[in-house]
């Protein structure tokens, strides 16, 4: 899923026909249409805001990466993304290592491992692929969040409240555990 898909879906939700049609075309946005370019730029920045909030607060963006430790330590700067939480350190067979998290590095009793971590997403541009897949967070969920942010920026507060409520409900469906029934108990 790309930022372009989120912006295009949001443009459809908010009836921004000109932007929607420009993103629907294969050539992209006409570089001479300053109004549509500006709107696409603002929506891209707001989409980054929504994705970062979601990734750091509700639904973690996860990544696994094979890395080499130097003297049992790994500097976070050597990872491809900026980690916010180390989820696990594993050998190549999937067995976990004990590890210690420090402010600037990670230590584990190994020279090579696979690290699973949650990370802060980079700022995406319009054609960037998002770190979420459709099974992690749906396109609709991101579009609802972006619609709420766009309405706030445009001063359409009543509409923003409506979109934000829909966004919250969609995120809640992903985050909250499903209800389960407990087997009936009997005392003899």
mmCIF file of C-alpha atoms in Angstrom:
data_model
loop_
_atom_site.group_PDB
_atom_site.id
_atom_site.type_symbol
_atom_site.label_atom_id
_atom_site.label_comp_id
_atom_site.label_asym_id
_atom_site.label_seq_id
_atom_site.Cartn_x
_atom_site.Cartn_y
_atom_site.Cartn_z
ATOM 1 C CA UNK A 1 0.000 0.000 0.000
ATOM 2 C CA UNK A 2 1.303 3.443 -0.942
ATOM 3 C CA UNK A 3 0.676 6.894 0.499
ATOM 4 C CA UNK A 4 -0.808 7.712 -2.900
ATOM 5 C CA UNK A 5 -3.536 5.090 -2.289
ATOM 6 C CA UNK A 6 -4.385 6.595 1.104
ATOM 7 C CA UNK A 7 -4.521 10.142 -0.296
ATOM 8 C CA UNK A 8 -6.587 9.013 -3.288
ATOM 9 C CA UNK A 9 -9.119 7.209 -1.049
ATOM 10 C CA UNK A 10 -9.310 10.221 1.256
ATOM 11 C CA UNK A 11 -9.834 12.539 -1.718
ATOM 12 C CA UNK A 12 -12.766 10.352 -2.704
ATOM 13 C CA UNK A 13 -14.203 10.435 0.831
ATOM 14 C CA UNK A 14 -13.907 14.227 1.043
ATOM 15 C CA UNK A 15 -15.178 14.856 -2.518
ATOM 16 C CA UNK A 16 -11.939 16.384 -3.739
ATOM 17 C CA UNK A 17 -12.588 15.337 -7.337
ATOM 18 C CA UNK A 18 -9.703 17.218 -8.935
ATOM 19 C CA UNK A 19 -7.101 15.561 -6.688
ATOM 20 C CA UNK A 20 -8.761 12.164 -7.004
ATOM 21 C CA UNK A 21 -8.756 12.322 -10.799
ATOM 22 C CA UNK A 22 -5.123 13.510 -10.851
ATOM 23 C CA UNK A 23 -4.040 10.586 -8.651
ATOM 24 C CA UNK A 24 -6.167 8.154 -10.641
ATOM 25 C CA UNK A 25 -4.326 8.961 -13.856
ATOM 26 C CA UNK A 26 -1.080 7.236 -14.764
ATOM 27 C CA UNK A 27 0.803 10.497 -15.299
ATOM 28 C CA UNK A 28 0.191 11.735 -11.745
ATOM 29 C CA UNK A 29 -0.489 15.332 -10.826
ATOM 30 C CA UNK A 30 0.087 18.016 -13.455
ATOM 31 C CA UNK A 31 3.053 20.074 -12.284
ATOM 32 C CA UNK A 32 1.403 23.294 -13.479
ATOM 33 C CA UNK A 33 -1.670 22.800 -11.261
ATOM 34 C CA UNK A 34 -0.391 24.494 -8.091
ATOM 35 C CA UNK A 35 -3.648 24.090 -6.158
ATOM 36 C CA UNK A 36 -3.751 20.314 -6.610
ATOM 37 C CA UNK A 37 -0.018 20.015 -5.911
ATOM 38 C CA UNK A 38 -0.408 21.969 -2.676
ATOM 39 C CA UNK A 39 -3.376 19.850 -1.589
ATOM 40 C CA UNK A 40 -1.484 16.625 -2.366
ATOM 41 C CA UNK A 41 1.501 17.910 -0.378
ATOM 42 C CA UNK A 42 -0.617 18.812 2.665
ATOM 43 C CA UNK A 43 -2.449 15.480 2.542
ATOM 44 C CA UNK A 44 0.858 13.599 2.258
ATOM 45 C CA UNK A 45 2.203 15.358 5.348
ATOM 46 C CA UNK A 46 -1.010 14.703 7.264
ATOM 47 C CA UNK A 47 -0.913 11.042 6.199
ATOM 48 C CA UNK A 48 2.601 10.823 7.662
ATOM 49 C CA UNK A 49 1.238 12.295 10.885
ATOM 50 C CA UNK A 50 -1.554 9.702 11.067
ATOM 51 C CA UNK A 51 0.802 6.815 10.297
ATOM 52 C CA UNK A 52 3.393 7.931 12.851
ATOM 53 C CA UNK A 53 0.743 8.331 15.547
ATOM 54 C CA UNK A 54 -0.643 4.901 14.765
ATOM 55 C CA UNK A 55 2.804 3.247 14.681
ATOM 56 C CA UNK A 56 4.015 4.767 17.932
ATOM 57 C CA UNK A 57 0.814 4.518 19.976
ATOM 58 C CA UNK A 58 -1.513 1.781 18.788
ATOM 59 C CA UNK A 59 -0.346 -0.627 16.093
ATOM 60 C CA UNK A 60 3.405 -1.113 16.010
ATOM 61 C CA UNK A 61 5.260 -1.242 12.712
ATOM 62 C CA UNK A 62 7.468 -4.295 13.016
ATOM 63 C CA UNK A 63 10.564 -5.334 11.152
ATOM 64 C CA UNK A 64 12.969 -8.266 11.321
ATOM 65 C CA UNK A 65 16.551 -7.694 10.307
ATOM 66 C CA UNK A 66 19.644 -9.894 10.220
ATOM 67 C CA UNK A 67 22.501 -8.064 11.941
ATOM 68 C CA UNK A 68 26.055 -8.624 13.141
ATOM 69 C CA UNK A 69 27.049 -7.790 16.699
ATOM 70 C CA UNK A 70 30.484 -6.379 17.518
ATOM 71 C CA UNK A 71 31.751 -7.659 20.852
ATOM 72 C CA UNK A 72 28.220 -8.689 21.815
ATOM 73 C CA UNK A 73 26.821 -5.199 21.155
ATOM 74 C CA UNK A 74 24.829 -3.605 18.363
ATOM 75 C CA UNK A 75 24.399 0.155 17.958
ATOM 76 C CA UNK A 76 20.868 1.170 17.051
ATOM 77 C CA UNK A 77 22.259 3.427 14.341
ATOM 78 C CA UNK A 78 23.305 0.336 12.367
ATOM 79 C CA UNK A 79 19.658 -0.739 11.954
ATOM 80 C CA UNK A 80 17.810 0.311 8.825
ATOM 81 C CA UNK A 81 14.991 1.973 10.809
ATOM 82 C CA UNK A 82 14.813 3.903 14.093
ATOM 83 C CA UNK A 83 13.727 1.382 16.733
ATOM 84 C CA UNK A 84 11.285 2.262 19.499
ATOM 85 C CA UNK A 85 11.078 -1.197 21.045
ATOM 86 C CA UNK A 86 13.146 -4.364 20.675
ATOM 87 C CA UNK A 87 10.732 -7.284 20.459
ATOM 88 C CA UNK A 88 13.244 -10.125 20.295
ATOM 89 C CA UNK A 89 16.709 -11.335 19.353
ATOM 90 C CA UNK A 90 16.889 -14.733 17.655
ATOM 91 C CA UNK A 91 19.487 -17.015 16.125
ATOM 92 C CA UNK A 92 19.063 -18.155 12.521
ATOM 93 C CA UNK A 93 17.011 -21.164 13.686
ATOM 94 C CA UNK A 94 14.510 -18.992 15.558
ATOM 95 C CA UNK A 95 15.777 -19.691 19.088
ATOM 96 C CA UNK A 96 15.680 -16.598 21.267
ATOM 97 C CA UNK A 97 18.621 -14.964 22.996
ATOM 98 C CA UNK A 98 18.501 -13.033 26.222
ATOM 99 C CA UNK A 99 19.311 -9.418 25.525
ATOM 100 C CA UNK A 100 19.768 -6.139 27.329
ATOM 101 C CA UNK A 101 18.490 -2.831 26.011
ATOM 102 C CA UNK A 102 20.660 0.258 26.549
ATOM 103 C CA UNK A 103 19.947 3.844 25.451
ATOM 104 C CA UNK A 104 22.257 3.639 22.427
ATOM 105 C CA UNK A 105 22.825 -0.080 21.876
ATOM 106 C CA UNK A 106 21.619 -3.613 22.374
ATOM 107 C CA UNK A 107 23.731 -6.356 23.937
ATOM 108 C CA UNK A 108 23.317 -10.101 23.487
ATOM 109 C CA UNK A 109 25.655 -13.113 23.748
ATOM 110 C CA UNK A 110 26.065 -13.565 19.987
ATOM 111 C CA UNK A 111 27.936 -12.342 16.922
ATOM 112 C CA UNK A 112 25.064 -12.672 14.462
ATOM 113 C CA UNK A 113 21.322 -12.643 15.027
ATOM 114 C CA UNK A 114 17.931 -11.689 13.674
ATOM 115 C CA UNK A 115 16.402 -8.764 15.529
ATOM 116 C CA UNK A 116 12.679 -8.116 15.561
ATOM 117 C CA UNK A 117 11.805 -4.563 16.511
ATOM 118 C CA UNK A 118 9.104 -1.939 16.322
ATOM 119 C CA UNK A 119 10.168 1.263 14.625
ATOM 120 C CA UNK A 120 9.218 4.850 13.935
ATOM 121 C CA UNK A 121 8.321 5.162 10.265
ATOM 122 C CA UNK A 122 10.249 7.581 8.081
ATOM 123 C CA UNK A 123 8.422 10.418 6.368
ATOM 124 C CA UNK A 124 6.926 8.992 3.224
ATOM 125 C CA UNK A 125 6.430 10.806 -0.038
ATOM 126 C CA UNK A 126 3.450 10.279 -2.321
ATOM 127 C CA UNK A 127 4.912 7.230 -4.096
ATOM 128 C CA UNK A 128 6.406 5.544 -1.002
ATOM 129 C CA UNK A 129 5.260 2.135 0.180
ATOM 130 C CA UNK A 130 3.977 2.215 3.766
ATOM 131 C CA UNK A 131 5.407 -0.133 6.404
ATOM 132 C CA UNK A 132 1.926 -1.521 7.083
ATOM 133 C CA UNK A 133 0.312 -4.184 4.973
ATOM 134 C CA UNK A 134 -3.417 -4.349 4.326
ATOM 135 C CA UNK A 135 -3.643 -7.153 6.912
ATOM 136 C CA UNK A 136 -2.014 -4.923 9.568
ATOM 137 C CA UNK A 137 -4.026 -1.752 8.960
ATOM 138 C CA UNK A 138 -6.579 -1.367 6.216
ATOM 139 C CA UNK A 139 -6.459 1.368 3.616
ATOM 140 C CA UNK A 140 -9.877 2.477 4.847
ATOM 141 C CA UNK A 141 -8.591 2.978 8.408
ATOM 142 C CA UNK A 142 -5.742 5.195 7.245
ATOM 143 C CA UNK A 143 -8.057 7.126 4.907
ATOM 144 C CA UNK A 144 -10.504 7.782 7.753
ATOM 145 C CA UNK A 145 -7.693 9.128 9.952
ATOM 146 C CA UNK A 146 -6.426 11.313 7.126
ATOM 147 C CA UNK A 147 -9.950 12.582 6.418
ATOM 148 C CA UNK A 148 -10.286 13.668 10.057
ATOM 149 C CA UNK A 149 -6.945 15.499 9.956
ATOM 150 C CA UNK A 150 -7.784 17.214 6.656
ATOM 151 C CA UNK A 151 -11.094 18.458 8.020
ATOM 152 C CA UNK A 152 -9.355 19.869 11.105
ATOM 153 C CA UNK A 153 -6.851 21.731 8.931
ATOM 154 C CA UNK A 154 -9.656 23.110 6.761
ATOM 155 C CA UNK A 155 -11.683 24.216 9.808
ATOM 156 C CA UNK A 156 -14.547 21.779 9.205
ATOM 157 C CA UNK A 157 -14.718 20.676 12.842
ATOM 158 C CA UNK A 158 -18.104 18.921 12.893
ATOM 159 C CA UNK A 159 -17.073 16.813 9.928
ATOM 160 C CA UNK A 160 -13.675 16.175 11.550
ATOM 161 C CA UNK A 161 -15.382 14.784 14.647
ATOM 162 C CA UNK A 162 -17.429 12.415 12.499
ATOM 163 C CA UNK A 163 -14.372 11.135 10.577
ATOM 164 C CA UNK A 164 -12.321 10.826 13.768
ATOM 165 C CA UNK A 165 -15.057 8.741 15.422
ATOM 166 C CA UNK A 166 -15.070 6.375 12.443
ATOM 167 C CA UNK A 167 -11.261 6.242 12.531
ATOM 168 C CA UNK A 168 -11.233 5.405 16.260
ATOM 169 C CA UNK A 169 -13.804 2.642 15.764
ATOM 170 C CA UNK A 170 -11.736 1.173 12.942
ATOM 171 C CA UNK A 171 -8.515 1.242 15.000
ATOM 172 C CA UNK A 172 -10.372 -0.224 17.970
ATOM 173 C CA UNK A 173 -11.458 -3.200 15.867
ATOM 174 C CA UNK A 174 -7.806 -3.895 15.073
ATOM 175 C CA UNK A 175 -6.362 -3.278 18.563
ATOM 176 C CA UNK A 176 -8.912 -4.543 21.036
ATOM 177 C CA UNK A 177 -9.116 -8.229 21.841
ATOM 178 C CA UNK A 178 -12.160 -10.044 20.628
ATOM 179 C CA UNK A 179 -14.735 -11.165 23.179
ATOM 180 C CA UNK A 180 -14.529 -14.816 24.053
ATOM 181 C CA UNK A 181 -16.900 -16.975 25.981
ATOM 182 C CA UNK A 182 -15.737 -18.839 29.023
ATOM 183 C CA UNK A 183 -16.851 -22.388 29.534
ATOM 184 C CA UNK A 184 -19.566 -22.664 32.149
ATOM 185 C CA UNK A 185 -18.338 -23.725 35.576
ATOM 186 C CA UNK A 186 -20.161 -26.067 37.930
ATOM 187 C CA UNK A 187 -19.567 -26.665 41.554
ATOM 188 C CA UNK A 188 -20.326 -30.149 42.819
#
